[in-house]
Amino acid sequence: MTPLQACLLVSAFLFAIGFAGAVTRRHAILVLIGIELMLNAANLNFIAFWRFGPHPEALAGIMFVLFSMALAGAEAAVGLALVIAIYRHKKTSNLDEVKDLKG
Amino acid sequence: MSPALIITAIVTILAAATVMSLRNLVHCALAMAITFSGIAAIYLQLSAEFVGFAEILVYVGAIAILIVFAILLTRSGESPEKSVLTSGWGAGIVVSVLVFTALGWAVLNSAGLPKAATAAPETTVKNIGEALMGKFILPLEIVGLVLTAAMIGAVIIALKEDPKTDNSGRKS
């Protein structure tokens, strides 16, 4: 197994575990954590392909990861604000009980 | 493949599995910080030092703290008595196992992946800064705009509602 394949396998596992958490856990914050894990798996793929690809001097992989980190930060801030707003409105953050948008 | 890469990969995978299997949310957030540190260590070994340190700053420093604050603000720090899984969790597990099998099969059997390890590329902070200020200047400006909009949006969404202007007509 080459180092590239090892990195891709680690990132595939991170993606699968993040997906499993996002669809099976009941708490809204854990769903956000699962999404962050999936984004990190994608970032790891970018870095692995940049490092072992044919043109690492072009820095495209690093730039993609930096921009995706900034977008992940924005997404986490808005997502957690939504969780807090829903908790204030419905007094729960259990996703099975939050079924409608209309309060 | 170096032993350090194997060890950090195993730590990262175990921490990621811990995040999704613990019941207490605060413990989940701590395991998430360990996962992000492991990913940063993998970045450092792949000679992407700037991205590794940015990962520590952004994820371990900012997002983990933000998530801990959200856990405490929604009073979900204690372990729940009921089940922590949603009603249809079996299908979710099956789909994620299928996703991992498909991705792993593709990675292990793909003929197009480069076989030989190339020499470590020269990436200094100066190179990254010149690329950000030259070729990637437009995406950088747009990301700045997106971050500003997200910050204002997050503040407005989480702002405490005024009871007099409650649009559902109830006094809270």
Short mmCIF file of C-alpha atoms in Angstrom, two decimals:
data_model
loop_
_atom_site.label_atom_id
_atom_site.label_comp_id
_atom_site.label_asym_id
_atom_site.label_seq_id
_atom_site.Cartn_x
_atom_site.Cartn_y
_atom_site.Cartn_z
CA MET A 1 0.00 0.00 0.00
CA THR A 2 1.45 3.34 -1.03
CA PRO A 3 1.22 6.38 1.29
CA LEU A 4 -1.35 7.92 -1.07
CA GLN A 5 -3.61 4.89 -0.69
CA ALA A 6 -3.19 4.96 3.09
CA CYS A 7 -4.24 8.63 3.23
CA LEU A 8 -7.20 7.96 0.96
CA LEU A 9 -8.30 5.02 3.13
CA VAL A 10 -8.07 7.12 6.30
CA SER A 11 -10.13 9.84 4.65
CA ALA A 12 -12.68 7.29 3.38
CA PHE A 13 -13.07 6.01 6.95
CA LEU A 14 -13.43 9.56 8.30
CA PHE A 15 -16.09 10.28 5.68
CA ALA A 16 -18.00 7.08 6.46
CA ILE A 17 -17.91 7.67 10.23
CA GLY A 18 -18.96 11.30 9.81
CA PHE A 19 -21.82 10.24 7.56
CA ALA A 20 -22.90 7.54 10.03
CA GLY A 21 -22.90 10.08 12.84
CA ALA A 22 -24.78 12.68 10.82
CA VAL A 23 -27.60 10.27 9.91
CA THR A 24 -27.86 8.16 13.06
CA ARG A 25 -27.29 10.44 16.04
CA ARG A 26 -30.25 12.23 17.52
CA HIS A 27 -28.62 15.41 18.78
CA ALA A 28 -28.36 18.37 16.40
CA ILE A 29 -24.82 19.33 17.47
CA LEU A 30 -23.52 15.83 16.73
CA VAL A 31 -24.94 16.11 13.23
CA LEU A 32 -22.85 19.28 12.79
CA ILE A 33 -19.78 17.44 14.14
CA GLY A 34 -20.40 14.68 11.58
CA ILE A 35 -20.53 17.25 8.79
CA GLU A 36 -17.24 18.73 10.00
CA LEU A 37 -15.67 15.24 9.91
CA MET A 38 -16.87 14.76 6.33
CA LEU A 39 -15.43 18.14 5.30
CA ASN A 40 -12.12 17.19 6.91
CA ALA A 41 -12.08 13.91 5.00
CA ALA A 42 -12.45 15.87 1.76
CA ASN A 43 -9.63 18.22 2.83
CA LEU A 44 -7.38 15.23 3.56
CA ASN A 45 -8.05 13.95 0.06
CA PHE A 46 -7.11 17.34 -1.42
CA ILE A 47 -3.82 17.40 0.51
CA ALA A 48 -2.98 13.76 -0.33
CA PHE A 49 -3.56 14.26 -4.06
CA TRP A 50 -1.64 17.55 -3.96
CA ARG A 51 1.35 15.90 -2.24
CA PHE A 52 1.53 12.81 -4.46
CA GLY A 53 0.18 14.34 -7.65
CA PRO A 54 2.21 15.42 -10.67
CA HIS A 55 2.29 19.20 -10.04
CA PRO A 56 2.68 20.01 -6.33
CA GLU A 57 4.35 23.33 -7.11
CA ALA A 58 1.04 24.76 -8.41
CA LEU A 59 -0.33 24.88 -4.81
CA ALA A 60 -3.89 24.24 -6.01
CA GLY A 61 -4.58 21.60 -3.35
CA ILE A 62 -3.42 23.86 -0.52
CA MET A 63 -5.56 26.73 -1.80
CA PHE A 64 -8.63 24.50 -2.02
CA VAL A 65 -8.10 23.34 1.56
CA LEU A 66 -7.64 26.87 2.89
CA PHE A 67 -10.83 28.11 1.23
CA SER A 68 -12.78 25.04 2.32
CA MET A 69 -11.61 25.62 5.91
CA ALA A 70 -12.93 29.18 5.77
CA LEU A 71 -16.28 27.94 4.43
CA ALA A 72 -16.40 25.21 7.11
CA GLY A 73 -15.91 27.90 9.74
CA ALA A 74 -18.78 29.95 8.30
CA GLU A 75 -20.98 26.85 8.13
CA ALA A 76 -20.23 25.88 11.73
CA ALA A 77 -21.05 29.38 13.01
CA VAL A 78 -24.39 29.56 11.19
CA GLY A 79 -25.28 25.95 12.06
CA LEU A 80 -24.62 26.39 15.77
CA ALA A 81 -26.57 29.67 15.76
CA LEU A 82 -29.51 27.77 14.22
CA VAL A 83 -29.21 25.04 16.89
CA ILE A 84 -29.28 27.67 19.64
CA ALA A 85 -32.27 29.47 18.04
CA ILE A 86 -34.21 26.20 17.72
CA TYR A 87 -33.38 25.27 21.31
CA ARG A 88 -34.63 28.64 22.53
CA HIS A 89 -37.86 28.23 20.57
CA LYS A 90 -38.68 24.57 21.21
CA LYS A 91 -36.61 23.82 24.35
CA THR A 92 -35.10 20.76 22.69
CA SER A 93 -32.24 19.91 20.39
CA ASN A 94 -33.46 16.40 19.68
CA LEU A 95 -33.88 16.08 15.94
CA ASP A 96 -36.70 13.54 16.22
CA GLU A 97 -38.82 16.19 17.93
CA VAL A 98 -37.97 19.04 15.54
CA LYS A 99 -40.07 18.05 12.58
CA ASP A 100 -41.60 21.26 11.29
CA LEU A 101 -40.21 24.67 10.43
CA LYS A 102 -43.34 26.51 11.55
CA GLY A 103 -43.18 27.24 15.25
CA MET B 1 5.09 4.38 4.40
CA SER B 2 6.55 5.70 7.63
CA PRO B 3 5.56 4.31 11.04
CA ALA B 4 4.69 7.83 12.25
CA LEU B 5 2.05 8.13 9.53
CA ILE B 6 0.57 4.75 10.52
CA ILE B 7 0.42 5.70 14.21
CA THR B 8 -1.22 9.09 13.57
CA ALA B 9 -3.68 7.48 11.15
CA ILE B 10 -4.69 4.89 13.77
CA VAL B 11 -5.08 7.57 16.46
CA THR B 12 -7.20 9.69 14.12
CA ILE B 13 -9.44 6.78 13.16
CA LEU B 14 -9.93 5.66 16.76
CA ALA B 15 -10.74 9.21 17.88
CA ALA B 16 -13.23 9.62 15.03
CA ALA B 17 -14.94 6.37 15.99
CA THR B 18 -15.02 7.58 19.61
CA VAL B 19 -16.75 10.85 18.60
CA MET B 20 -19.73 9.04 17.20
CA SER B 21 -20.01 6.31 19.86
CA LEU B 22 -19.91 8.23 23.17
CA ARG B 23 -23.13 9.29 24.86
CA ASN B 24 -21.96 12.44 26.62
CA LEU B 25 -21.70 15.38 24.21
CA VAL B 26 -18.80 17.08 26.01
CA HIS B 27 -16.75 13.90 25.65
CA CYS B 28 -17.70 13.83 21.97
CA ALA B 29 -16.39 17.38 21.54
CA LEU B 30 -13.09 16.46 23.22
CA ALA B 31 -12.68 13.38 21.00
CA MET B 32 -13.43 15.63 18.02
CA ALA B 33 -10.54 17.91 19.04
CA ILE B 34 -8.25 14.84 19.15
CA THR B 35 -9.45 13.83 15.68
CA PHE B 36 -8.66 17.27 14.28
CA SER B 37 -5.22 17.22 15.94
CA GLY B 38 -4.55 13.86 14.30
CA ILE B 39 -5.58 15.22 10.91
CA ALA B 40 -3.24 18.18 11.48
CA ALA B 41 -0.41 15.75 12.26
CA ILE B 42 -1.11 13.89 9.00
CA TYR B 43 -0.96 17.23 7.13
CA LEU B 44 2.42 17.97 8.72
CA GLN B 45 3.75 14.60 7.57
CA LEU B 46 2.48 15.26 4.06
CA SER B 47 4.69 18.41 4.08
CA ALA B 48 1.72 20.77 4.12
CA GLU B 49 2.90 22.64 7.22
CA PHE B 50 0.86 25.80 6.71
CA VAL B 51 -2.37 23.83 6.31
CA GLY B 52 -1.52 21.73 9.37
CA PHE B 53 -1.10 24.75 11.62
CA ALA B 54 -4.17 26.41 10.10
CA GLU B 55 -6.12 23.23 10.90
CA ILE B 56 -5.03 23.43 14.54
CA LEU B 57 -5.91 27.13 14.74
CA VAL B 58 -9.28 26.89 12.98
CA TYR B 59 -10.60 23.51 14.08
CA VAL B 60 -9.03 22.76 17.47
CA GLY B 61 -8.89 26.41 18.45
CA ALA B 62 -12.12 27.86 17.13
CA ILE B 63 -14.66 25.27 16.02
CA ALA B 64 -14.16 22.92 18.99
CA ILE B 65 -14.60 25.83 21.41
CA LEU B 66 -17.67 27.03 19.47
CA ILE B 67 -19.19 23.54 19.71
CA VAL B 68 -18.48 23.30 23.44
CA PHE B 69 -20.19 26.68 23.93
CA ALA B 70 -23.20 25.51 21.90
CA ILE B 71 -23.41 22.31 23.99
CA LEU B 72 -23.41 24.31 27.21
CA LEU B 73 -25.86 26.94 25.89
CA THR B 74 -28.38 24.25 24.91
CA ARG B 75 -27.92 22.49 28.29
CA SER B 76 -27.06 19.15 26.75
CA GLY B 77 -23.86 18.48 28.67
CA GLU B 78 -25.31 15.59 30.68
CA SER B 79 -25.64 12.08 29.33
CA PRO B 80 -29.19 11.45 28.10
CA GLU B 81 -31.23 8.68 29.67
CA LYS B 82 -33.03 7.82 26.45
CA SER B 83 -31.46 6.44 23.28
CA VAL B 84 -29.00 8.71 21.49
CA LEU B 85 -29.82 7.26 18.08
CA THR B 86 -32.56 8.32 15.69
CA SER B 87 -35.42 6.02 14.82
CA GLY B 88 -34.01 4.86 11.48
CA TRP B 89 -30.40 4.33 12.57
CA GLY B 90 -30.00 0.83 11.12
CA ALA B 91 -30.38 2.07 7.55
CA GLY B 92 -27.87 4.85 8.23
CA ILE B 93 -25.26 2.36 9.47
CA VAL B 94 -25.83 0.14 6.43
CA VAL B 95 -25.47 3.07 4.01
CA SER B 96 -22.27 4.32 5.67
CA VAL B 97 -20.73 0.82 5.60
CA LEU B 98 -21.63 0.64 1.91
CA VAL B 99 -20.01 4.05 1.31
CA PHE B 100 -16.81 2.96 3.06
CA THR B 101 -16.71 -0.34 1.16
CA ALA B 102 -17.16 1.39 -2.19
CA LEU B 103 -14.55 4.07 -1.46
CA GLY B 104 -12.06 1.54 -0.05
CA TRP B 105 -12.51 -0.80 -2.99
CA ALA B 106 -11.99 2.08 -5.42
CA VAL B 107 -8.85 3.26 -3.61
CA LEU B 108 -7.27 -0.19 -3.42
CA ASN B 109 -8.09 -1.25 -6.98
CA SER B 110 -7.69 1.96 -8.95
CA ALA B 111 -5.00 1.77 -11.63
CA GLY B 112 -4.77 5.53 -12.15
CA LEU B 113 -3.25 6.46 -8.80
CA PRO B 114 0.41 7.50 -8.98
CA LYS B 115 2.57 4.68 -7.60
CA ALA B 116 5.96 6.22 -6.92
CA ALA B 117 6.33 8.77 -4.14
CA THR B 118 7.52 12.10 -5.48
CA ALA B 119 10.00 14.36 -3.73
CA ALA B 120 8.54 16.65 -1.09
CA PRO B 121 7.48 19.94 -2.72
CA GLU B 122 8.91 23.27 -1.63
CA THR B 123 6.09 25.20 -0.02
CA THR B 124 7.01 28.18 2.04
CA VAL B 125 4.60 30.65 3.57
CA LYS B 126 5.99 33.17 1.07
CA ASN B 127 4.89 30.97 -1.86
CA ILE B 128 1.42 30.54 -0.37
CA GLY B 129 1.07 34.25 0.29
CA GLU B 130 2.16 35.14 -3.24
CA ALA B 131 -0.33 32.64 -4.69
CA LEU B 132 -3.11 34.01 -2.46
CA MET B 133 -2.35 37.60 -3.45
CA GLY B 134 -1.79 36.83 -7.13
CA LYS B 135 -3.55 33.94 -8.82
CA PHE B 136 -6.19 33.36 -6.13
CA ILE B 137 -7.02 36.97 -5.23
CA LEU B 138 -10.63 36.83 -6.43
CA PRO B 139 -11.56 33.69 -4.41
CA LEU B 140 -9.86 35.26 -1.38
CA GLU B 141 -12.00 38.39 -1.62
CA ILE B 142 -15.15 36.32 -2.10
CA VAL B 143 -14.30 34.20 0.96
CA GLY B 144 -13.92 37.39 2.96
CA LEU B 145 -17.38 38.48 1.85
CA VAL B 146 -18.85 35.05 2.67
CA LEU B 147 -17.29 35.09 6.16
CA THR B 148 -18.68 38.57 6.86
CA ALA B 149 -22.16 37.55 5.70
CA ALA B 150 -22.01 34.33 7.76
CA MET B 151 -20.92 36.24 10.87
CA ILE B 152 -23.75 38.78 10.56
CA GLY B 153 -26.23 35.99 9.80
CA ALA B 154 -25.14 33.91 12.80
CA VAL B 155 -25.49 36.90 15.13
CA ILE B 156 -28.96 37.75 13.77
CA ILE B 157 -30.18 34.13 13.98
CA ALA B 158 -28.95 33.61 17.54
CA LEU B 159 -30.11 37.06 18.70
CA LYS B 160 -32.62 36.97 21.55
CA GLU B 161 -36.11 37.71 20.28
CA ASP B 162 -37.82 40.78 21.63
CA PRO B 163 -41.01 39.57 23.38
CA LYS B 164 -42.99 42.63 22.23
CA THR B 165 -42.29 42.03 18.56
CA ASP B 166 -42.83 38.27 18.72
CA ASN B 167 -44.51 37.52 15.41
CA SER B 168 -46.47 34.57 16.76
CA GLY B 169 -48.32 36.96 19.06
CA ARG B 170 -47.35 35.23 22.29
CA LYS B 171 -45.80 36.93 25.27
CA SER B 172 -42.71 35.04 26.32
#
